[in-house]
Coordinates of C-alpha atoms in Angstrom, one line a residue:
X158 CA -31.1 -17.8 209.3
X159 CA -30.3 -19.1 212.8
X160 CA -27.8 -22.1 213.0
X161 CA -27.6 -22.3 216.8
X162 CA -30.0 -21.8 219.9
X163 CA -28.9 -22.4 223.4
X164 CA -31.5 -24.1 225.4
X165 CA -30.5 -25.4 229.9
X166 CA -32.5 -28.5 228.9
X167 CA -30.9 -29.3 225.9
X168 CA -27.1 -29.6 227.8
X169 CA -26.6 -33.2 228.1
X170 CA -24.1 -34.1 230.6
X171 CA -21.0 -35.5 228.6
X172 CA -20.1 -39.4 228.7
X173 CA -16.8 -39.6 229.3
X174 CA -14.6 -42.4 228.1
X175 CA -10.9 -43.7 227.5
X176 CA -11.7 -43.7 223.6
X177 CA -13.3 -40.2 223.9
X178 CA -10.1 -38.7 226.1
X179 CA -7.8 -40.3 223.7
X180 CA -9.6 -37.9 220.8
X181 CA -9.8 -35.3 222.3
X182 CA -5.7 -35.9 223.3
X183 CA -5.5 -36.1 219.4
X184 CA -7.4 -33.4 218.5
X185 CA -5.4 -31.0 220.2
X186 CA -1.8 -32.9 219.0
X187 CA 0.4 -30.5 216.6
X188 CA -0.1 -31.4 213.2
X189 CA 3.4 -32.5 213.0
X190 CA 2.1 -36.0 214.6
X191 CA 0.6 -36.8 211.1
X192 CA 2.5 -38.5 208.5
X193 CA 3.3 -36.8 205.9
X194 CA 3.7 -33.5 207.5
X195 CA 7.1 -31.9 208.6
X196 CA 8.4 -29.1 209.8
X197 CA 8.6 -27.0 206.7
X198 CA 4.7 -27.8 206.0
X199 CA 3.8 -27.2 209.5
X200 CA 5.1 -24.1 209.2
X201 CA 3.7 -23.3 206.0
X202 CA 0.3 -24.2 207.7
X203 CA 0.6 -21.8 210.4
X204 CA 0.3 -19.3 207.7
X205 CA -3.5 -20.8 207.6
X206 CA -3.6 -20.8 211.1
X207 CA -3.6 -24.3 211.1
X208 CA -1.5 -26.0 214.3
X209 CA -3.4 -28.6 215.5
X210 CA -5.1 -31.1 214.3
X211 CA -8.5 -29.8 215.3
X212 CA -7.6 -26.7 213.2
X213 CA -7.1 -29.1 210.4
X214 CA -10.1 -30.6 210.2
X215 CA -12.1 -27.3 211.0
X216 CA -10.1 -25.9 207.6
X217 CA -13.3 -25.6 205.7
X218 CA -13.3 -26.0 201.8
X219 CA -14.7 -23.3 199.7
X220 CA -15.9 -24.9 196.6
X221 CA -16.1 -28.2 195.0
X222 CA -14.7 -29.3 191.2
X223 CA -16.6 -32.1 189.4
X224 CA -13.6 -34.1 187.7
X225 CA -15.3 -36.3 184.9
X226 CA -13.6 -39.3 183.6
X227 CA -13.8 -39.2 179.8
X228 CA -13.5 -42.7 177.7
X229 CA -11.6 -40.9 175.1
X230 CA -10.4 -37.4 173.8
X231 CA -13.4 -37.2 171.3
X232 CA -14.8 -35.7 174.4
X233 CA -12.5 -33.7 175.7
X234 CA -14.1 -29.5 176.0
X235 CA -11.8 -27.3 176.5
X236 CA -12.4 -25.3 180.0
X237 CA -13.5 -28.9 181.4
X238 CA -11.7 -30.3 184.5
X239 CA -11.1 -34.2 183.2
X240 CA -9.2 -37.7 183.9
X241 CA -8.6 -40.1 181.0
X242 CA -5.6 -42.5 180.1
X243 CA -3.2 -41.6 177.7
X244 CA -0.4 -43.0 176.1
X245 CA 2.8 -41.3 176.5
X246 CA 4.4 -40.7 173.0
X247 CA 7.2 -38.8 173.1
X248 CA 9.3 -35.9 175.4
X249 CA 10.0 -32.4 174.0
X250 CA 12.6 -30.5 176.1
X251 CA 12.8 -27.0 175.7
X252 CA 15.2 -25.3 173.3
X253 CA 15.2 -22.3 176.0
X254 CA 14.1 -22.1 179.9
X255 CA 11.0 -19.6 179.0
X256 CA 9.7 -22.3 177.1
X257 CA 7.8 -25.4 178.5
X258 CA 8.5 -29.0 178.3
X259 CA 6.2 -30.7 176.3
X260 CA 4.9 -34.1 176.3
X261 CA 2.9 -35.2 173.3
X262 CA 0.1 -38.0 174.3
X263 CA -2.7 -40.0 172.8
X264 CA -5.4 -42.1 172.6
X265 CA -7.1 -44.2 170.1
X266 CA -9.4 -41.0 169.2
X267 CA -6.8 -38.5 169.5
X268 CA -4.1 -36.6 171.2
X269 CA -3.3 -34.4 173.8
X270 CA -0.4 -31.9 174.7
X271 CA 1.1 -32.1 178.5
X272 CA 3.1 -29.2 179.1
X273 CA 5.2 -28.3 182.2
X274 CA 7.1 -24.8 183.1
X275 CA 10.4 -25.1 185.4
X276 CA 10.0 -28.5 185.1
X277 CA 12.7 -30.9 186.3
X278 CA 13.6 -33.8 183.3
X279 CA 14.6 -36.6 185.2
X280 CA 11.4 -36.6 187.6
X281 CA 9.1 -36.0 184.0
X282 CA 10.7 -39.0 182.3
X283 CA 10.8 -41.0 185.5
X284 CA 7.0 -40.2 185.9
X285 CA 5.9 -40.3 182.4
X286 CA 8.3 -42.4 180.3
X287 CA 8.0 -42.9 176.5
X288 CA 5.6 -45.7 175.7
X289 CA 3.5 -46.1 179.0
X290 CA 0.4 -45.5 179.8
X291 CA -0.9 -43.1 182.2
X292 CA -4.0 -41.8 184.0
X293 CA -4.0 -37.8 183.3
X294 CA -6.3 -35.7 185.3
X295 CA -6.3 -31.7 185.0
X296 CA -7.9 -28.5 183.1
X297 CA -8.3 -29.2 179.2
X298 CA -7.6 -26.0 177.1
X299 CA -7.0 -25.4 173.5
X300 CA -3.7 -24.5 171.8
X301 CA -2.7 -24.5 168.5
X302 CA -5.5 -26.3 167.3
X303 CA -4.9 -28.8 169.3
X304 CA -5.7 -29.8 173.1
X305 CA -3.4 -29.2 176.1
X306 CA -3.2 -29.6 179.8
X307 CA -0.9 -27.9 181.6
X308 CA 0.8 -29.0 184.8
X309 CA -1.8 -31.8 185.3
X310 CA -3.3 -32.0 188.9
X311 CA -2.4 -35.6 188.9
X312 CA -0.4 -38.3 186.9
X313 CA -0.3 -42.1 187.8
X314 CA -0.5 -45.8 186.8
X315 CA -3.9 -46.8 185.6
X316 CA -5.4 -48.1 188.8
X317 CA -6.0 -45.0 190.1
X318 CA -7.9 -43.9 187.9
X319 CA -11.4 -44.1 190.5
X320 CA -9.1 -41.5 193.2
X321 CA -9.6 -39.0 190.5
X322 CA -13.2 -38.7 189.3
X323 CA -16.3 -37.5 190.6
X324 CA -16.3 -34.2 193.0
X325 CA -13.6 -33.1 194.9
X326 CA -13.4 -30.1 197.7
X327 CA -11.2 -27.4 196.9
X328 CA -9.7 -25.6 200.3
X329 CA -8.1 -21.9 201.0
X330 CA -4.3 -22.4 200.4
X331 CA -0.9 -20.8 201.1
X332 CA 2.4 -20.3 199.1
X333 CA 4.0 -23.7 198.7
X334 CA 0.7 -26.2 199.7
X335 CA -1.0 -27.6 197.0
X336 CA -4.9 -28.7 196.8
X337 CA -3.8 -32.1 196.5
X338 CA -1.0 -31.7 199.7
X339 CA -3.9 -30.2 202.1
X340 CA -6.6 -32.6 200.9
X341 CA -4.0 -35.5 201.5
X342 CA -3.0 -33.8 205.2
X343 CA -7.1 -33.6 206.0
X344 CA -8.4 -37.0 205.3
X345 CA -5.8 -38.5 206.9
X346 CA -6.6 -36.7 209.8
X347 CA -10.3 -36.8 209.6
X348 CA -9.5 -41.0 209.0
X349 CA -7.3 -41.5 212.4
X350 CA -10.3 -39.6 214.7
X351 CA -11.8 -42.9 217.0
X352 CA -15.7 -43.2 217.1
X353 CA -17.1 -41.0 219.9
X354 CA -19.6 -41.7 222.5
X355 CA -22.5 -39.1 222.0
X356 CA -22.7 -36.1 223.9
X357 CA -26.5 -34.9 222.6
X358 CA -29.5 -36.4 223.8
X359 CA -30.6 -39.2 220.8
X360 CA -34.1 -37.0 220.6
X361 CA -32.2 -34.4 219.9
X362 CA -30.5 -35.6 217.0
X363 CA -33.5 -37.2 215.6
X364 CA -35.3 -34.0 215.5
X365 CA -32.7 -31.9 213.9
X366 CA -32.0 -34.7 211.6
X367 CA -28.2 -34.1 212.8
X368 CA -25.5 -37.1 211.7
X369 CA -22.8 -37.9 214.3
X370 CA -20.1 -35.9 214.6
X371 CA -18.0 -37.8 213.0
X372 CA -20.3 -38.3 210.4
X373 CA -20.7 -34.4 209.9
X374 CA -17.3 -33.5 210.0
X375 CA -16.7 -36.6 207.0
X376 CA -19.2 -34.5 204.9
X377 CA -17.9 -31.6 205.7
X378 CA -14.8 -32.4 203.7
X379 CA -16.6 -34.6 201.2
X380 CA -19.3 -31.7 199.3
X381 CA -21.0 -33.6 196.5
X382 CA -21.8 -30.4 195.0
X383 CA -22.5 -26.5 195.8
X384 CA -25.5 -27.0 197.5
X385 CA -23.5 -28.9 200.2
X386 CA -22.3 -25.6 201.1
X387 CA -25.7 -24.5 202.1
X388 CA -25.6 -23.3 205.4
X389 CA -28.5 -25.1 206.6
X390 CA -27.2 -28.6 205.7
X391 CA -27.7 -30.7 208.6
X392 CA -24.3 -31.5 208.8
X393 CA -22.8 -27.8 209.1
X394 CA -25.6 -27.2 211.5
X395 CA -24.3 -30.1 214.0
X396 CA -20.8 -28.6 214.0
X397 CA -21.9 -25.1 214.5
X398 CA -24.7 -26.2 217.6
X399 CA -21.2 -27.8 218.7
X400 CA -18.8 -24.8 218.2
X401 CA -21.3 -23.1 220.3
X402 CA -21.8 -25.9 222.7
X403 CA -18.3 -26.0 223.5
X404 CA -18.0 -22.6 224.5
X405 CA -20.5 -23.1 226.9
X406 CA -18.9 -25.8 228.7
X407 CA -15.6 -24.0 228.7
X408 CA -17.8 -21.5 230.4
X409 CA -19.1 -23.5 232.7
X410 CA -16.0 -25.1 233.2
X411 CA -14.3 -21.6 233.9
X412 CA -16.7 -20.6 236.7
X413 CA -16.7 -23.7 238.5
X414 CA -12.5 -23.5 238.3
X415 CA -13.7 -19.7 240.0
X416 CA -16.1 -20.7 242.6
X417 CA -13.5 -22.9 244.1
X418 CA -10.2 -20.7 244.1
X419 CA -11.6 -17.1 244.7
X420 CA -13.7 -16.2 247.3
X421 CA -13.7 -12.1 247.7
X422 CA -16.9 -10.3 247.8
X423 CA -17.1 -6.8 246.0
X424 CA -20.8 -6.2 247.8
X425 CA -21.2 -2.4 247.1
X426 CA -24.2 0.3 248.0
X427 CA -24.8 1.0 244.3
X428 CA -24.0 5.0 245.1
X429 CA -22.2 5.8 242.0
X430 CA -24.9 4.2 239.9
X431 CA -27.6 5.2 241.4
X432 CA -26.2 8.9 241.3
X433 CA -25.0 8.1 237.6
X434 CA -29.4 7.1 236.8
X435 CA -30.3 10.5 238.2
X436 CA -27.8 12.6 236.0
X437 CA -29.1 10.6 233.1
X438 CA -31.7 12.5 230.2
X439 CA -34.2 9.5 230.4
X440 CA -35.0 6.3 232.3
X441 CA -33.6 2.9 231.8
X442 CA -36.0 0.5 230.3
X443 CA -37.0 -2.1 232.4
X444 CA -35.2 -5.0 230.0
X445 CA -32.2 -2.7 230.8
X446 CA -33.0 -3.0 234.7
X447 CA -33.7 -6.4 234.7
X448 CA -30.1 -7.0 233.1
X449 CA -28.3 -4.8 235.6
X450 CA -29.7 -6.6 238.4
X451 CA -28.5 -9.8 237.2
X452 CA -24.8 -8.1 236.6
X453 CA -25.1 -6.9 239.8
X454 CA -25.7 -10.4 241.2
X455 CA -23.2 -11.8 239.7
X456 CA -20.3 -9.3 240.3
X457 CA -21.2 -9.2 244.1
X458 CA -21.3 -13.4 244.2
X459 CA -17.9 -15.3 245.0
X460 CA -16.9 -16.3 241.6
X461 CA -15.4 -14.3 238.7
X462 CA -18.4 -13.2 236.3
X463 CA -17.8 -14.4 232.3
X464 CA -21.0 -13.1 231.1
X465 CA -22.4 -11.9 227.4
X466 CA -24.9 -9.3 227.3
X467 CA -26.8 -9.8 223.9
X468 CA -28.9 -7.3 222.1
X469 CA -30.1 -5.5 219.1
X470 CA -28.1 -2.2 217.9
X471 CA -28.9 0.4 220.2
X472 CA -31.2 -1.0 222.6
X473 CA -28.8 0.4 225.5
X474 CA -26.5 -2.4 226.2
X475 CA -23.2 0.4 226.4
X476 CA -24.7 2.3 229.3
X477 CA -25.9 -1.3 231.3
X478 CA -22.1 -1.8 230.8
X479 CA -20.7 1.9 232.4
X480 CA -23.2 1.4 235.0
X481 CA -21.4 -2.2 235.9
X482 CA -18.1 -0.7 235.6
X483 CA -19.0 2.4 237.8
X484 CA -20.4 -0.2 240.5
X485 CA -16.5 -1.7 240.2
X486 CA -14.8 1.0 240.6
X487 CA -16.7 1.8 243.8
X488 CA -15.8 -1.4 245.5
X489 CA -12.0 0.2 244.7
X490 CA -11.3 -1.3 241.8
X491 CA -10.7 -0.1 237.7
X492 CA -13.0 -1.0 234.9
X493 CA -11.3 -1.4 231.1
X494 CA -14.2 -0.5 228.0
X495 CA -12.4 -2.3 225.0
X496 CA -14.1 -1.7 221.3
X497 CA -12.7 -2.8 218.1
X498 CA -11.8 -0.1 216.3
X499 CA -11.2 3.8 217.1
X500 CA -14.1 5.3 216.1
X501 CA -16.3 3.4 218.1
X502 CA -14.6 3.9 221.4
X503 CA -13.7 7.4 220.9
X504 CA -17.9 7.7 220.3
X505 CA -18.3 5.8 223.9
X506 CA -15.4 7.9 225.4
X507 CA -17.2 11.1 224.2
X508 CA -20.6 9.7 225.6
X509 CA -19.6 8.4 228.7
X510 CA -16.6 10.1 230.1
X511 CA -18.8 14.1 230.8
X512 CA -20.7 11.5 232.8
X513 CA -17.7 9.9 234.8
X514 CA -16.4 13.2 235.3
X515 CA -19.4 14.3 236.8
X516 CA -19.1 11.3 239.2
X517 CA -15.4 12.6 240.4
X518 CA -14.2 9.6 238.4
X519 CA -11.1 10.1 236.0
X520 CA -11.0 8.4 232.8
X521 CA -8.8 7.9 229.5
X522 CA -8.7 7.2 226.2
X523 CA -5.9 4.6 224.5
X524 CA -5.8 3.8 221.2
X525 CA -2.9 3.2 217.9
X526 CA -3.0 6.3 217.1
X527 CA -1.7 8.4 220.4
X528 CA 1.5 10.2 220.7
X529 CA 4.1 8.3 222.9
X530 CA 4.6 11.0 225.5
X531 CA 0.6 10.6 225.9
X532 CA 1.0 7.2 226.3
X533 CA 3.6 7.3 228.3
X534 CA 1.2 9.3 230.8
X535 CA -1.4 6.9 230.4
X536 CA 0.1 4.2 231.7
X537 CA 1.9 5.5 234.0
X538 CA -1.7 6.7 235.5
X539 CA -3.1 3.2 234.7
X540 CA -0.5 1.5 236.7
X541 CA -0.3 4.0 239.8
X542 CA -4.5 3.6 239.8
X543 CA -4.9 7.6 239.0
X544 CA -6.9 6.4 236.2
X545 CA -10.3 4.8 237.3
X546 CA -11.9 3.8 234.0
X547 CA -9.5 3.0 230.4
X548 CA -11.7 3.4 227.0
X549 CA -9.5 1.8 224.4
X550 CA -9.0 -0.2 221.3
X551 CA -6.7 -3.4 221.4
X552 CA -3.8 -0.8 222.7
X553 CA -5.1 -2.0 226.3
X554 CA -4.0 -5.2 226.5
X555 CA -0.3 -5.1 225.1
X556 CA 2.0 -6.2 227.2
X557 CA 3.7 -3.0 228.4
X558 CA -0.6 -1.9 229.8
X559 CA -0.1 -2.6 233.7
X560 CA -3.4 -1.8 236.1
X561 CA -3.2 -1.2 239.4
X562 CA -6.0 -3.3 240.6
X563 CA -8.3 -4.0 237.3
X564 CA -11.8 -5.3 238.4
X565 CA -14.1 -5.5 235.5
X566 CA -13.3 -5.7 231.4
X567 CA -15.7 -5.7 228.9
X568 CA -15.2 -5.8 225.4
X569 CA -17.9 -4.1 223.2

């Protein structure tokens, strides 16, 4: 299904605010600027690609737990996710350090074995001492004919018992961040963003049935149960129409920055093309016409072209692409054809370059895989401009890859 349509008359110019500048300034601060989070769990974060605090709060949960609050252990299942009180009977160290300690507990209907591996004494009998009572919540399983939680997901004084029942997201972790550490980091976030001005048109939201964006982003993080995680719930359809919306400010943004601090013109004849069509075993369509034209435009206007040429699986958008690079290297310049992975540009390089060479135009191929003194040629031809068109993988824009005068990149 379709999340997100771009639409000119849908783009509502944005209202622009102190509040809204201030969270925006937020959303882009390190995570380090919320409390709770230091340098060691920052760091841990970037392992989730987390940094800022708009990556936080764009860390999407994967599931949801249902944690039910049980009067007593009469109804405790083993396999069920629970929170109930318990009285705290009596600590069993271990005799040996592959054993667990053990914390016997109970209830008027029952009791209950807490058990905890590595465990460190003091902090247990701090937390949990002889005689209290405590709110348990975690996994119940059986053992020894008896029932047993082990390393409970939480432990605390009775009143808060409500922060531990009902449904609960559960997020995508790594080594040495809990669930209840990265819920804690998100909601404090989510709970410091100011309330926003608007940026879509009211009608718009009314039709879509769309929340705010604050709104969404608050279910988002607050899944009832797993048909929240529908794709099609109005909420994750709002932040996607967004995601997307975004980029085509940016966009926008980008080519107005151009229009005003570049103002070369690259107008070329079109000989290398139109000698390119001619050599060619059929005729381009006239969709594929159509689109050229409008490249053509836009590479001979004062402004750097940022452009995205969409279509179905082999409806011809490659060669609409050579034939844009071939009009770039005429005005003097080098083109770069950049594909994901090997095979697929060694496919275009085998498709395309009989057809440069045809054209007097020399081309390579960089990828991973190539022997250094190849390499070594490659870019030495690259940077001296031998080289008119590069086919390559992501070996093309390392840091030692220098270009002469590069004029056109696209990225298949």
């Amino acid at each position: 299904m379709s999340l997100v349509w771009y639409e000119e008359k849908t783009l509502i110019t944005l209202r622009s605010s102190v509040d809204q500048l201030n969270t925006i300034r937020y959303l882009s601060s390190s995570v380090l600027t919320l409390k709770g989070v230091g340098t060691e769990v920052a760091k841990k974060l970037q392992n989730l690609d987390i940094s800022s605090i708009r990556d936080l709060i764009f860390h999407k949960p994967l599931g949801v737990i249902k944690r039910q609050y049980i009067q007593s252990l009469a109804l405790a299942s083993p396999g069920a996710i629970v929170t109930v009180v318990l009285k705290i009977d009596k600590h069993y160290p271990p005799r040996h350090k592959k054993l667990p300690y053990r914390i016997m507990c109970s209830d008027a209907w029952g009791e209950l074995e807490l058990t905890f591996f590595h465990a460190n004494t003091a902090y247990l009998k701090s937390l949990l001492p002889e005689g209290s009572s405590r709110v348990v919540s975690g996994k119940i399983s059986a053992f020894n004919k008896g029932l047993q939680i082990s390393h409970p997901d939480h432990i605390g004084p009775i009143n808060t018992l409500d922060q531990w029942v009902g449904s609960e997201p559960t997020y995508p972790l790594t080594h040495g961040v809990s669930q209840k550490q990265i819920r804690k980091i998100i909601l404090t976030a989510l709970s410091n963003i100011g309330d926003l001005n608007e940026w879509h048109d009211a009608n718009l939201l009314k039709s879509k049935n769309w929340p705010s964006f604050k709104d969404a982003l608050y279910k988002l993080h607050h899944p009832l149960n797993d048909d929240d995680f529908n794709l099609n719930t109005p909420w994750r359809e709002r932040l996607a129409f967004d995601e997307l919306y975004a980029q085509q400010i940016a966009l926008y943004t980008l080519r107005n920055q151009e229009d005003l601090s570049r103002n070369h013109h690259y107008k070329v004849s079109g000989h290398l093309k139109d000698k390119a069509l001619r050599l060619l075993p059929f005729q381009l369509t006239s969709d594929q016409k159509t689109v050229l034209a409008e490249l053509e435009h836009d590479m001979n206007a004062p402004h750097r072209m940022v452009r995205l040429l969409q279509g179905d699986v082999g409806c011809g958008k490659t060669i609409v692409a050579f034939m844009a690079l071939l009009n770039r290297v005429e005005s003097g310049h080098q083109g770069a054809l950049l594909a994901p992975t090997e095979i697929l540009i060694r496919q275009h390089y085998k498709t395309l370059s009989p057809l440069a060479g045809q054209l007097g135009i020399k081309t390579a191929i960089l990828t991973g895989s190539d022997k250094k003194s190849d390499r070594k040629k490659i870019l030495a031809d690259l940077e001296s401009g031998e080289i008119h068109i590069i086919f390559g993988t992501h070996a093309i824009i390392q840091e030692d890859v220098h270009f002469k005068n590069l004029g056109l990149a696209i990225i298949d």
